[in-house]
């Protein structure tokens, strides 16, 4: 085992790696509850998405651990699942089968990019502030969804949106659950999102809002309802090129940024470079492709991996431990289904993850007019148009236009002009 994972070389041990795996698992296991809950709102079978979520996470994480030897977890990304359910399926009227087809195409492109150096050119073409704006915009978007699910924010005929009734039992429970989770977060309790869900579930039971399942353990079922159901023909018939690009772009730079951050925290960078980056990116690419085949939204490297690194995780054995623990969750689908069915249990996680994502605005260059305005448009238009790709598209069109009118067109990477043209065609002539 030491020869495979190089435990001694990285200054770690088997008990430390297992502890790191357990810690990371507790911080990210909320996704097996939240992801099926979000995607089932798009008409997908809850149990099928649950099994697909776990299996796609295991596939990507095992490759990350065994092939790349990094303590990084891969699972369906927050934000992309909301984009899949509420923008692509709900907003555009596309079937979830067609949306899965778009995820699969993006996954195949990601595999191809992982094998070439073109991925670096793609990442370098996008200014850092625009990357941060995309992350922040997605954060606002999923926070908005969390507030809507909990009915803290509701529709209004006069103002479009307004504050809901805070005395409604489910809304009140959401607020209590949010406060509890924030308290756990403020004290830096490991797994605060998951623990917050459990505390809220207990309160929901006392309030009569939660009915305990008849059984706690059961064999995993439902995968047949989502596996191999993707519609590739519909992807091209509906011109979902911007959707594919959005899935690919966000997954690529989100994964790259997360992996670099976790690797730096673990002291695994060499001369500022990321060794075995091809294998690490391939893990996420295969996770995304596998997820599309089985029935879930794109995967991404999880920043929650840093929790395991903080307690000493330094090798892929941490990731392997997480994979084994994820496998055990497959047999608790009755409990997972009950937890996901209560908006008050899942909404606080959406709100808090949104907060964590929007915090990157402090890294943006707000004094650079040509970048700040497109970044601003990306951030505000994602939640206001209920579409991640629309926000990205408008920002990516505005950036080269502003640079050009200011006489700085040479400062824009040539490939960015291609991005702008493709997004303009998508927004002007195709459904979005």
mmCIF file of N, CA and C in Angstrom, residues 51-181:
data_model
loop_
_atom_site.group_PDB
_atom_site.id
_atom_site.type_symbol
_atom_site.label_atom_id
_atom_site.label_comp_id
_atom_site.label_asym_id
_atom_site.label_seq_id
_atom_site.Cartn_x
_atom_site.Cartn_y
_atom_site.Cartn_z
ATOM 1 N N UNK A 51 -28.812 6.793 -7.029
ATOM 2 C CA UNK A 51 -27.815 5.750 -7.340
ATOM 3 C C UNK A 51 -26.796 6.276 -8.340
ATOM 4 N N UNK A 52 -27.259 7.018 -9.369
ATOM 5 C CA UNK A 52 -26.351 7.578 -10.375
ATOM 6 C C UNK A 52 -25.375 8.556 -9.740
ATOM 7 N N UNK A 53 -25.858 9.365 -8.800
ATOM 8 C CA UNK A 53 -25.010 10.336 -8.105
ATOM 9 C C UNK A 53 -23.895 9.635 -7.356
ATOM 10 N N UNK A 54 -24.256 8.587 -6.623
ATOM 11 C CA UNK A 54 -23.259 7.858 -5.836
ATOM 12 C C UNK A 54 -22.256 7.150 -6.745
ATOM 13 N N UNK A 55 -22.750 6.480 -7.784
ATOM 14 C CA UNK A 55 -21.851 5.717 -8.664
ATOM 15 C C UNK A 55 -20.923 6.627 -9.461
ATOM 16 N N UNK A 56 -21.441 7.755 -9.955
ATOM 17 C CA UNK A 56 -20.590 8.700 -10.688
ATOM 18 C C UNK A 56 -19.530 9.279 -9.757
ATOM 19 N N UNK A 57 -19.908 9.558 -8.519
ATOM 20 C CA UNK A 57 -18.957 10.091 -7.542
ATOM 21 C C UNK A 57 -17.874 9.068 -7.236
ATOM 22 N N UNK A 58 -18.277 7.825 -7.071
ATOM 23 C CA UNK A 58 -17.306 6.756 -6.789
ATOM 24 C C UNK A 58 -16.348 6.592 -7.960
ATOM 25 N N UNK A 59 -16.890 6.596 -9.192
ATOM 26 C CA UNK A 59 -16.046 6.408 -10.381
ATOM 27 C C UNK A 59 -14.981 7.498 -10.472
ATOM 28 N N UNK A 60 -15.405 8.752 -10.387
ATOM 29 C CA UNK A 60 -14.449 9.856 -10.491
ATOM 30 C C UNK A 60 -13.470 9.896 -9.332
ATOM 31 N N UNK A 61 -13.966 9.645 -8.126
ATOM 32 C CA UNK A 61 -13.107 9.724 -6.943
ATOM 33 C C UNK A 61 -12.096 8.588 -6.907
ATOM 34 N N UNK A 62 -12.507 7.390 -7.316
ATOM 35 C CA UNK A 62 -11.564 6.266 -7.340
ATOM 36 C C UNK A 62 -10.440 6.520 -8.339
ATOM 37 N N UNK A 63 -10.778 7.050 -9.508
ATOM 38 C CA UNK A 63 -9.739 7.350 -10.496
ATOM 39 C C UNK A 63 -8.808 8.428 -9.953
ATOM 40 N N UNK A 64 -9.378 9.423 -9.281
ATOM 41 C CA UNK A 64 -8.571 10.475 -8.675
ATOM 42 C C UNK A 64 -7.607 9.882 -7.648
ATOM 43 N N UNK A 65 -8.093 8.932 -6.858
ATOM 44 C CA UNK A 65 -7.267 8.348 -5.807
ATOM 45 C C UNK A 65 -6.252 7.348 -6.320
ATOM 46 N N UNK A 66 -6.675 6.471 -7.228
ATOM 47 C CA UNK A 66 -5.809 5.383 -7.676
ATOM 48 C C UNK A 66 -4.877 5.785 -8.817
ATOM 49 N N UNK A 67 -5.361 6.601 -9.735
ATOM 50 C CA UNK A 67 -4.546 6.980 -10.896
ATOM 51 C C UNK A 67 -3.730 8.241 -10.653
ATOM 52 N N UNK A 68 -4.345 9.259 -10.018
ATOM 53 C CA UNK A 68 -3.640 10.529 -9.795
ATOM 54 C C UNK A 68 -3.016 10.614 -8.406
ATOM 55 N N UNK A 69 -3.496 9.777 -7.471
ATOM 56 C CA UNK A 69 -2.983 9.741 -6.085
ATOM 57 C C UNK A 69 -3.137 11.091 -5.385
ATOM 58 N N UNK A 70 -4.337 11.664 -5.514
ATOM 59 C CA UNK A 70 -4.642 12.919 -4.822
ATOM 60 C C UNK A 70 -5.802 12.713 -3.846
ATOM 61 N N UNK A 71 -5.787 13.434 -2.711
ATOM 62 C CA UNK A 71 -6.873 13.313 -1.717
ATOM 63 C C UNK A 71 -8.070 14.188 -2.069
ATOM 64 N N UNK A 72 -8.526 14.084 -3.317
ATOM 65 C CA UNK A 72 -9.573 14.966 -3.833
ATOM 66 C C UNK A 72 -10.796 14.144 -4.226
ATOM 67 N N UNK A 73 -11.965 14.647 -3.862
ATOM 68 C CA UNK A 73 -13.219 13.959 -4.140
ATOM 69 C C UNK A 73 -13.891 14.578 -5.359
ATOM 70 N N UNK A 74 -14.510 13.738 -6.160
ATOM 71 C CA UNK A 74 -15.258 14.170 -7.341
ATOM 72 C C UNK A 74 -16.722 13.768 -7.160
ATOM 73 N N UNK A 75 -17.639 14.706 -7.391
ATOM 74 C CA UNK A 75 -19.070 14.436 -7.259
ATOM 75 C C UNK A 75 -19.841 15.465 -8.078
ATOM 76 N N UNK A 76 -21.132 15.215 -8.359
ATOM 77 C CA UNK A 76 -21.919 16.200 -9.106
ATOM 78 C C UNK A 76 -21.837 17.585 -8.482
ATOM 79 N N UNK A 77 -21.553 18.575 -9.308
ATOM 80 C CA UNK A 77 -21.295 19.919 -8.800
ATOM 81 C C UNK A 77 -22.556 20.697 -8.464
ATOM 82 N N UNK A 78 -22.509 21.402 -7.345
ATOM 83 C CA UNK A 78 -23.590 22.316 -6.986
ATOM 84 C C UNK A 78 -23.585 23.484 -7.969
ATOM 85 N N UNK A 79 -24.728 23.886 -8.400
ATOM 86 C CA UNK A 79 -24.833 24.942 -9.394
ATOM 87 C C UNK A 79 -25.110 24.342 -10.757
ATOM 88 N N UNK A 80 -24.293 23.391 -11.151
ATOM 89 C CA UNK A 80 -24.530 22.716 -12.422
ATOM 90 C C UNK A 80 -25.785 21.853 -12.354
ATOM 91 N N UNK A 81 -26.057 21.268 -11.176
ATOM 92 C CA UNK A 81 -27.295 20.498 -11.042
ATOM 93 C C UNK A 81 -28.519 21.414 -11.122
ATOM 94 N N UNK A 82 -28.399 22.609 -10.525
ATOM 95 C CA UNK A 82 -29.491 23.584 -10.610
ATOM 96 C C UNK A 82 -29.652 24.086 -12.046
ATOM 97 N N UNK A 83 -28.545 24.324 -12.727
ATOM 98 C CA UNK A 83 -28.590 24.740 -14.128
ATOM 99 C C UNK A 83 -29.275 23.675 -14.968
ATOM 100 N N UNK A 84 -28.926 22.419 -14.738
ATOM 101 C CA UNK A 84 -29.516 21.288 -15.449
ATOM 102 C C UNK A 84 -31.029 21.259 -15.250
ATOM 103 N N UNK A 85 -31.470 21.350 -13.987
ATOM 104 C CA UNK A 85 -32.883 21.169 -13.663
ATOM 105 C C UNK A 85 -33.742 22.383 -13.969
ATOM 106 N N UNK A 86 -33.248 23.575 -13.604
ATOM 107 C CA UNK A 86 -34.102 24.761 -13.661
ATOM 108 C C UNK A 86 -33.911 25.616 -14.909
ATOM 109 N N UNK A 87 -32.717 25.583 -15.504
ATOM 110 C CA UNK A 87 -32.477 26.389 -16.705
ATOM 111 C C UNK A 87 -32.663 25.574 -17.976
ATOM 112 N N UNK A 88 -31.954 24.450 -18.071
ATOM 113 C CA UNK A 88 -31.989 23.655 -19.302
ATOM 114 C C UNK A 88 -33.324 22.942 -19.445
ATOM 115 N N UNK A 89 -33.747 22.232 -18.392
ATOM 116 C CA UNK A 89 -35.001 21.473 -18.469
ATOM 117 C C UNK A 89 -36.205 22.375 -18.175
ATOM 118 N N UNK A 90 -36.200 23.010 -17.011
ATOM 119 C CA UNK A 90 -37.348 23.823 -16.631
ATOM 120 C C UNK A 90 -37.490 25.092 -17.444
ATOM 121 N N UNK A 91 -36.384 25.800 -17.686
ATOM 122 C CA UNK A 91 -36.447 27.085 -18.373
ATOM 123 C C UNK A 91 -36.621 26.985 -19.873
ATOM 124 N N UNK A 92 -35.973 25.997 -20.488
ATOM 125 C CA UNK A 92 -36.008 25.887 -21.943
ATOM 126 C C UNK A 92 -36.998 24.848 -22.448
ATOM 127 N N UNK A 93 -37.571 24.082 -21.533
ATOM 128 C CA UNK A 93 -38.526 23.067 -21.948
ATOM 129 C C UNK A 93 -37.881 21.864 -22.607
ATOM 130 N N UNK A 94 -36.580 21.706 -22.394
ATOM 131 C CA UNK A 94 -35.865 20.553 -22.935
ATOM 132 C C UNK A 94 -36.112 19.346 -22.027
ATOM 133 N N UNK A 95 -36.246 18.161 -22.597
ATOM 134 C CA UNK A 95 -36.435 16.958 -21.779
ATOM 135 C C UNK A 95 -35.156 16.652 -21.011
ATOM 136 N N UNK A 96 -35.304 15.989 -19.869
ATOM 137 C CA UNK A 96 -34.114 15.654 -19.089
ATOM 138 C C UNK A 96 -33.231 14.663 -19.834
ATOM 139 N N UNK A 97 -33.839 13.857 -20.704
ATOM 140 C CA UNK A 97 -33.033 12.929 -21.508
ATOM 141 C C UNK A 97 -32.099 13.694 -22.455
ATOM 142 N N UNK A 98 -32.622 14.772 -23.049
ATOM 143 C CA UNK A 98 -31.802 15.599 -23.939
ATOM 144 C C UNK A 98 -30.727 16.337 -23.153
ATOM 145 N N UNK A 99 -31.096 16.808 -21.953
ATOM 146 C CA UNK A 99 -30.115 17.487 -21.104
ATOM 147 C C UNK A 99 -28.975 16.539 -20.729
ATOM 148 N N UNK A 100 -29.300 15.278 -20.460
ATOM 149 C CA UNK A 100 -28.257 14.288 -20.179
ATOM 150 C C UNK A 100 -27.367 14.087 -21.399
ATOM 151 N N UNK A 101 -27.960 14.158 -22.591
ATOM 152 C CA UNK A 101 -27.172 14.058 -23.813
ATOM 153 C C UNK A 101 -26.154 15.182 -23.910
ATOM 154 N N UNK A 102 -26.558 16.400 -23.509
ATOM 155 C CA UNK A 102 -25.641 17.538 -23.516
ATOM 156 C C UNK A 102 -24.510 17.333 -22.515
ATOM 157 N N UNK A 103 -24.840 16.770 -21.360
ATOM 158 C CA UNK A 103 -23.815 16.460 -20.353
ATOM 159 C C UNK A 103 -22.826 15.441 -20.900
ATOM 160 N N UNK A 104 -23.339 14.435 -21.607
ATOM 161 C CA UNK A 104 -22.468 13.397 -22.161
ATOM 162 C C UNK A 104 -21.514 13.980 -23.198
ATOM 163 N N UNK A 105 -22.024 14.831 -24.083
ATOM 164 C CA UNK A 105 -21.160 15.459 -25.093
ATOM 165 C C UNK A 105 -20.087 16.304 -24.417
ATOM 166 N N UNK A 106 -20.498 17.064 -23.391
ATOM 167 C CA UNK A 106 -19.527 17.873 -22.646
ATOM 168 C C UNK A 106 -18.481 16.981 -21.988
ATOM 169 N N UNK A 107 -18.914 15.828 -21.474
ATOM 170 C CA UNK A 107 -17.972 14.895 -20.847
ATOM 171 C C UNK A 107 -16.966 14.343 -21.836
ATOM 172 N N UNK A 108 -17.432 14.006 -23.034
ATOM 173 C CA UNK A 108 -16.525 13.501 -24.074
ATOM 174 C C UNK A 108 -15.517 14.573 -24.470
ATOM 175 N N UNK A 109 -15.992 15.810 -24.617
ATOM 176 C CA UNK A 109 -15.081 16.916 -24.941
ATOM 177 C C UNK A 109 -14.075 17.126 -23.816
ATOM 178 N N UNK A 110 -14.528 16.961 -22.583
ATOM 179 C CA UNK A 110 -13.639 17.116 -21.429
ATOM 180 C C UNK A 110 -12.561 16.037 -21.445
ATOM 181 N N UNK A 111 -12.933 14.814 -21.798
ATOM 182 C CA UNK A 111 -11.947 13.733 -21.919
ATOM 183 C C UNK A 111 -10.904 14.099 -22.960
ATOM 184 N N UNK A 112 -11.366 14.601 -24.109
ATOM 185 C CA UNK A 112 -10.446 14.980 -25.186
ATOM 186 C C UNK A 112 -9.515 16.108 -24.736
ATOM 187 N N UNK A 113 -10.071 17.103 -24.063
ATOM 188 C CA UNK A 113 -9.254 18.217 -23.582
ATOM 189 C C UNK A 113 -8.238 17.761 -22.549
ATOM 190 N N UNK A 114 -8.615 16.788 -21.731
ATOM 191 C CA UNK A 114 -7.713 16.284 -20.688
ATOM 192 C C UNK A 114 -6.486 15.600 -21.275
ATOM 193 N N UNK A 115 -6.597 15.163 -22.508
ATOM 194 C CA UNK A 115 -5.491 14.465 -23.162
ATOM 195 C C UNK A 115 -4.599 15.407 -23.972
ATOM 196 N N UNK A 116 -4.989 16.687 -24.048
ATOM 197 C CA UNK A 116 -4.221 17.641 -24.846
ATOM 198 C C UNK A 116 -3.876 18.874 -24.013
ATOM 199 N N UNK A 117 -3.036 19.728 -24.556
ATOM 200 C CA UNK A 117 -2.674 20.979 -23.889
ATOM 201 C C UNK A 117 -3.663 22.095 -24.218
ATOM 202 N N UNK A 118 -4.666 21.792 -25.064
ATOM 203 C CA UNK A 118 -5.654 22.801 -25.437
ATOM 204 C C UNK A 118 -6.429 23.301 -24.224
ATOM 205 N N UNK A 119 -6.510 22.446 -23.186
ATOM 206 C CA UNK A 119 -7.257 22.851 -21.981
ATOM 207 C C UNK A 119 -6.630 24.085 -21.347
ATOM 208 N N UNK A 120 -5.287 24.195 -21.420
ATOM 209 C CA UNK A 120 -4.615 25.359 -20.843
ATOM 210 C C UNK A 120 -4.934 26.623 -21.631
ATOM 211 N N UNK A 121 -4.986 26.496 -22.963
ATOM 212 C CA UNK A 121 -5.314 27.650 -23.791
ATOM 213 C C UNK A 121 -6.743 28.113 -23.512
ATOM 214 N N UNK A 122 -7.653 27.149 -23.322
ATOM 215 C CA UNK A 122 -9.043 27.478 -23.033
ATOM 216 C C UNK A 122 -9.162 28.223 -21.711
ATOM 217 N N UNK A 123 -8.426 27.762 -20.719
ATOM 218 C CA UNK A 123 -8.462 28.394 -19.399
ATOM 219 C C UNK A 123 -7.796 29.772 -19.423
ATOM 220 N N UNK A 124 -6.673 29.869 -20.133
ATOM 221 C CA UNK A 124 -5.934 31.128 -20.180
ATOM 222 C C UNK A 124 -6.680 32.214 -20.956
ATOM 223 N N UNK A 125 -7.571 31.814 -21.857
ATOM 224 C CA UNK A 125 -8.285 32.794 -22.682
ATOM 225 C C UNK A 125 -9.287 33.598 -21.869
ATOM 226 N N UNK A 126 -9.699 33.071 -20.732
ATOM 227 C CA UNK A 126 -10.741 33.720 -19.933
ATOM 228 C C UNK A 126 -10.106 34.481 -18.777
ATOM 229 N N UNK A 127 -10.317 35.793 -18.681
ATOM 230 C CA UNK A 127 -9.758 36.569 -17.568
ATOM 231 C C UNK A 127 -10.208 36.019 -16.220
ATOM 232 N N UNK A 128 -9.342 36.123 -15.238
ATOM 233 C CA UNK A 128 -9.640 35.579 -13.912
ATOM 234 C C UNK A 128 -10.919 36.174 -13.335
ATOM 235 N N UNK A 129 -11.133 37.460 -13.547
ATOM 236 C CA UNK A 129 -12.327 38.116 -12.986
ATOM 237 C C UNK A 129 -13.612 37.534 -13.565
ATOM 238 N N UNK A 130 -13.593 37.154 -14.836
ATOM 239 C CA UNK A 130 -14.781 36.552 -15.424
ATOM 240 C C UNK A 130 -15.009 35.154 -14.867
ATOM 241 N N UNK A 131 -13.933 34.427 -14.599
ATOM 242 C CA UNK A 131 -14.073 33.113 -13.962
ATOM 243 C C UNK A 131 -14.700 33.265 -12.576
ATOM 244 N N UNK A 132 -14.207 34.235 -11.827
ATOM 245 C CA UNK A 132 -14.758 34.473 -10.490
ATOM 246 C C UNK A 132 -16.221 34.916 -10.585
ATOM 247 N N UNK A 133 -16.544 35.705 -11.608
ATOM 248 C CA UNK A 133 -17.917 36.181 -11.775
ATOM 249 C C UNK A 133 -18.868 35.019 -12.033
ATOM 250 N N UNK A 134 -18.420 34.049 -12.809
ATOM 251 C CA UNK A 134 -19.253 32.872 -13.079
ATOM 252 C C UNK A 134 -19.535 32.124 -11.785
ATOM 253 N N UNK A 135 -18.496 31.936 -10.980
ATOM 254 C CA UNK A 135 -18.677 31.251 -9.696
ATOM 255 C C UNK A 135 -19.639 32.029 -8.805
ATOM 256 N N UNK A 136 -19.457 33.344 -8.727
ATOM 257 C CA UNK A 136 -20.319 34.178 -7.889
ATOM 258 C C UNK A 136 -21.760 34.172 -8.389
ATOM 259 N N UNK A 137 -21.934 34.244 -9.695
ATOM 260 C CA UNK A 137 -23.278 34.224 -10.271
ATOM 261 C C UNK A 137 -24.002 32.925 -9.984
ATOM 262 N N UNK A 138 -23.287 31.818 -10.099
ATOM 263 C CA UNK A 138 -23.883 30.520 -9.775
ATOM 264 C C UNK A 138 -24.263 30.471 -8.299
ATOM 265 N N UNK A 139 -23.426 31.086 -7.457
ATOM 266 C CA UNK A 139 -23.733 31.135 -6.034
ATOM 267 C C UNK A 139 -25.043 31.864 -5.765
ATOM 268 N N UNK A 140 -25.234 33.021 -6.412
ATOM 269 C CA UNK A 140 -26.490 33.757 -6.270
ATOM 270 C C UNK A 140 -27.667 32.940 -6.784
ATOM 271 N N UNK A 141 -27.439 32.235 -7.889
ATOM 272 C CA UNK A 141 -28.493 31.450 -8.525
ATOM 273 C C UNK A 141 -28.988 30.341 -7.586
ATOM 274 N N UNK A 142 -28.078 29.570 -7.012
ATOM 275 C CA UNK A 142 -28.525 28.460 -6.167
ATOM 276 C C UNK A 142 -29.040 28.960 -4.818
ATOM 277 N N UNK A 143 -28.553 30.108 -4.351
ATOM 278 C CA UNK A 143 -29.133 30.713 -3.149
ATOM 279 C C UNK A 143 -30.579 31.111 -3.409
ATOM 280 N N UNK A 144 -30.818 31.691 -4.567
ATOM 281 C CA UNK A 144 -32.167 32.084 -4.967
ATOM 282 C C UNK A 144 -33.088 30.863 -5.006
ATOM 283 N N UNK A 145 -32.579 29.768 -5.543
ATOM 284 C CA UNK A 145 -33.371 28.533 -5.602
ATOM 285 C C UNK A 145 -33.685 28.028 -4.199
ATOM 286 N N UNK A 146 -32.689 28.079 -3.309
ATOM 287 C CA UNK A 146 -32.909 27.656 -1.928
ATOM 288 C C UNK A 146 -33.974 28.496 -1.243
ATOM 289 N N UNK A 147 -33.923 29.807 -1.455
ATOM 290 C CA UNK A 147 -34.916 30.712 -0.854
ATOM 291 C C UNK A 147 -36.312 30.449 -1.412
ATOM 292 N N UNK A 148 -36.383 30.133 -2.707
ATOM 293 C CA UNK A 148 -37.679 29.832 -3.323
ATOM 294 C C UNK A 148 -38.232 28.499 -2.823
ATOM 295 N N UNK A 149 -37.367 27.486 -2.759
ATOM 296 C CA UNK A 149 -37.822 26.170 -2.305
ATOM 297 C C UNK A 149 -38.398 26.230 -0.899
ATOM 298 N N UNK A 150 -37.799 27.076 -0.069
ATOM 299 C CA UNK A 150 -38.258 27.211 1.317
ATOM 300 C C UNK A 150 -39.408 28.197 1.447
ATOM 301 N N UNK A 151 -39.790 28.841 0.337
ATOM 302 C CA UNK A 151 -40.844 29.860 0.313
ATOM 303 C C UNK A 151 -40.522 31.053 1.205
ATOM 304 N N UNK A 152 -39.219 31.303 1.383
ATOM 305 C CA UNK A 152 -38.808 32.550 2.031
ATOM 306 C C UNK A 152 -38.992 33.689 1.039
ATOM 307 N N UNK A 153 -38.758 33.388 -0.242
ATOM 308 C CA UNK A 153 -39.039 34.312 -1.335
ATOM 309 C C UNK A 153 -40.112 33.676 -2.200
ATOM 310 N N UNK A 154 -41.182 34.426 -2.497
ATOM 311 C CA UNK A 154 -42.296 33.878 -3.277
ATOM 312 C C UNK A 154 -42.657 34.835 -4.409
ATOM 313 N N UNK A 155 -43.441 34.328 -5.362
ATOM 314 C CA UNK A 155 -43.894 35.144 -6.479
ATOM 315 C C UNK A 155 -44.851 36.231 -5.999
ATOM 316 N N UNK A 156 -44.818 37.372 -6.707
ATOM 317 C CA UNK A 156 -45.730 38.470 -6.399
ATOM 318 C C UNK A 156 -46.244 39.072 -7.699
ATOM 319 N N UNK A 157 -47.559 39.239 -7.863
ATOM 320 C CA UNK A 157 -48.096 39.800 -9.104
ATOM 321 C C UNK A 157 -47.690 41.256 -9.336
ATOM 322 N N UNK A 158 -47.381 41.971 -8.272
ATOM 323 C CA UNK A 158 -47.053 43.391 -8.413
ATOM 324 C C UNK A 158 -45.555 43.658 -8.485
ATOM 325 N N UNK A 159 -44.759 42.892 -7.741
ATOM 326 C CA UNK A 159 -43.306 43.136 -7.697
ATOM 327 C C UNK A 159 -42.488 41.950 -8.201
ATOM 328 N N UNK A 160 -43.142 40.968 -8.792
ATOM 329 C CA UNK A 160 -42.522 39.725 -9.269
ATOM 330 C C UNK A 160 -42.099 38.826 -8.108
ATOM 331 N N UNK A 161 -41.376 39.374 -7.138
ATOM 332 C CA UNK A 161 -40.932 38.604 -5.983
ATOM 333 C C UNK A 161 -41.190 39.388 -4.705
ATOM 334 N N UNK A 162 -41.414 38.668 -3.635
ATOM 335 C CA UNK A 162 -41.583 39.316 -2.337
ATOM 336 C C UNK A 162 -41.261 38.315 -1.233
ATOM 337 N N UNK A 163 -41.237 38.801 0.005
ATOM 338 C CA UNK A 163 -40.955 37.942 1.150
ATOM 339 C C UNK A 163 -42.169 37.071 1.454
ATOM 340 N N UNK A 164 -41.936 35.782 1.678
ATOM 341 C CA UNK A 164 -43.023 34.870 1.991
ATOM 342 C C UNK A 164 -43.470 34.991 3.442
ATOM 343 N N UNK A 165 -44.427 34.168 3.813
ATOM 344 C CA UNK A 165 -44.930 34.154 5.188
ATOM 345 C C UNK A 165 -43.973 33.366 6.071
ATOM 346 N N UNK A 166 -43.330 34.063 6.978
ATOM 347 C CA UNK A 166 -42.322 33.415 7.826
ATOM 348 C C UNK A 166 -42.943 32.557 8.915
ATOM 349 N N UNK A 167 -44.270 32.587 9.033
ATOM 350 C CA UNK A 167 -44.936 31.759 10.045
ATOM 351 C C UNK A 167 -45.354 30.399 9.495
ATOM 352 N N UNK A 168 -45.223 30.224 8.167
ATOM 353 C CA UNK A 168 -45.497 28.908 7.595
ATOM 354 C C UNK A 168 -44.541 27.891 8.213
ATOM 355 N N UNK A 169 -45.036 26.714 8.632
ATOM 356 C CA UNK A 169 -44.186 25.733 9.330
ATOM 357 C C UNK A 169 -42.905 25.379 8.575
ATOM 358 N N UNK A 170 -43.006 25.131 7.258
ATOM 359 C CA UNK A 170 -41.830 24.727 6.500
ATOM 360 C C UNK A 170 -40.836 25.879 6.369
ATOM 361 N N UNK A 171 -41.356 27.083 6.172
ATOM 362 C CA UNK A 171 -40.491 28.261 6.067
ATOM 363 C C UNK A 171 -39.804 28.537 7.400
ATOM 364 N N UNK A 172 -40.571 28.457 8.465
ATOM 365 C CA UNK A 172 -40.009 28.677 9.800
ATOM 366 C C UNK A 172 -38.936 27.642 10.110
ATOM 367 N N UNK A 173 -39.200 26.389 9.759
ATOM 368 C CA UNK A 173 -38.217 25.335 10.005
ATOM 369 C C UNK A 173 -36.949 25.572 9.188
ATOM 370 N N UNK A 174 -37.093 26.074 7.959
ATOM 371 C CA UNK A 174 -35.923 26.390 7.130
ATOM 372 C C UNK A 174 -35.047 27.430 7.808
ATOM 373 N N UNK A 175 -35.676 28.458 8.342
ATOM 374 C CA UNK A 175 -34.923 29.523 9.011
ATOM 375 C C UNK A 175 -34.204 28.970 10.237
ATOM 376 N N UNK A 176 -34.895 28.126 10.998
ATOM 377 C CA UNK A 176 -34.266 27.505 12.171
ATOM 378 C C UNK A 176 -33.097 26.625 11.742
ATOM 379 N N UNK A 177 -33.318 25.816 10.687
ATOM 380 C CA UNK A 177 -32.249 24.953 10.186
ATOM 381 C C UNK A 177 -31.067 25.741 9.675
ATOM 382 N N UNK A 178 -31.348 26.883 9.038
ATOM 383 C CA UNK A 178 -30.271 27.745 8.534
ATOM 384 C C UNK A 178 -29.466 28.312 9.692
ATOM 385 N N UNK A 179 -30.142 28.757 10.733
ATOM 386 C CA UNK A 179 -29.451 29.316 11.903
ATOM 387 C C UNK A 179 -28.590 28.246 12.572
ATOM 388 N N UNK A 180 -29.145 27.047 12.734
ATOM 389 C CA UNK A 180 -28.396 25.945 13.350
ATOM 390 C C UNK A 180 -27.144 25.640 12.541
ATOM 391 N N UNK A 181 -27.309 25.555 11.216
ATOM 392 C CA UNK A 181 -26.172 25.226 10.353
ATOM 393 C C UNK A 181 -25.117 26.323 10.385
#
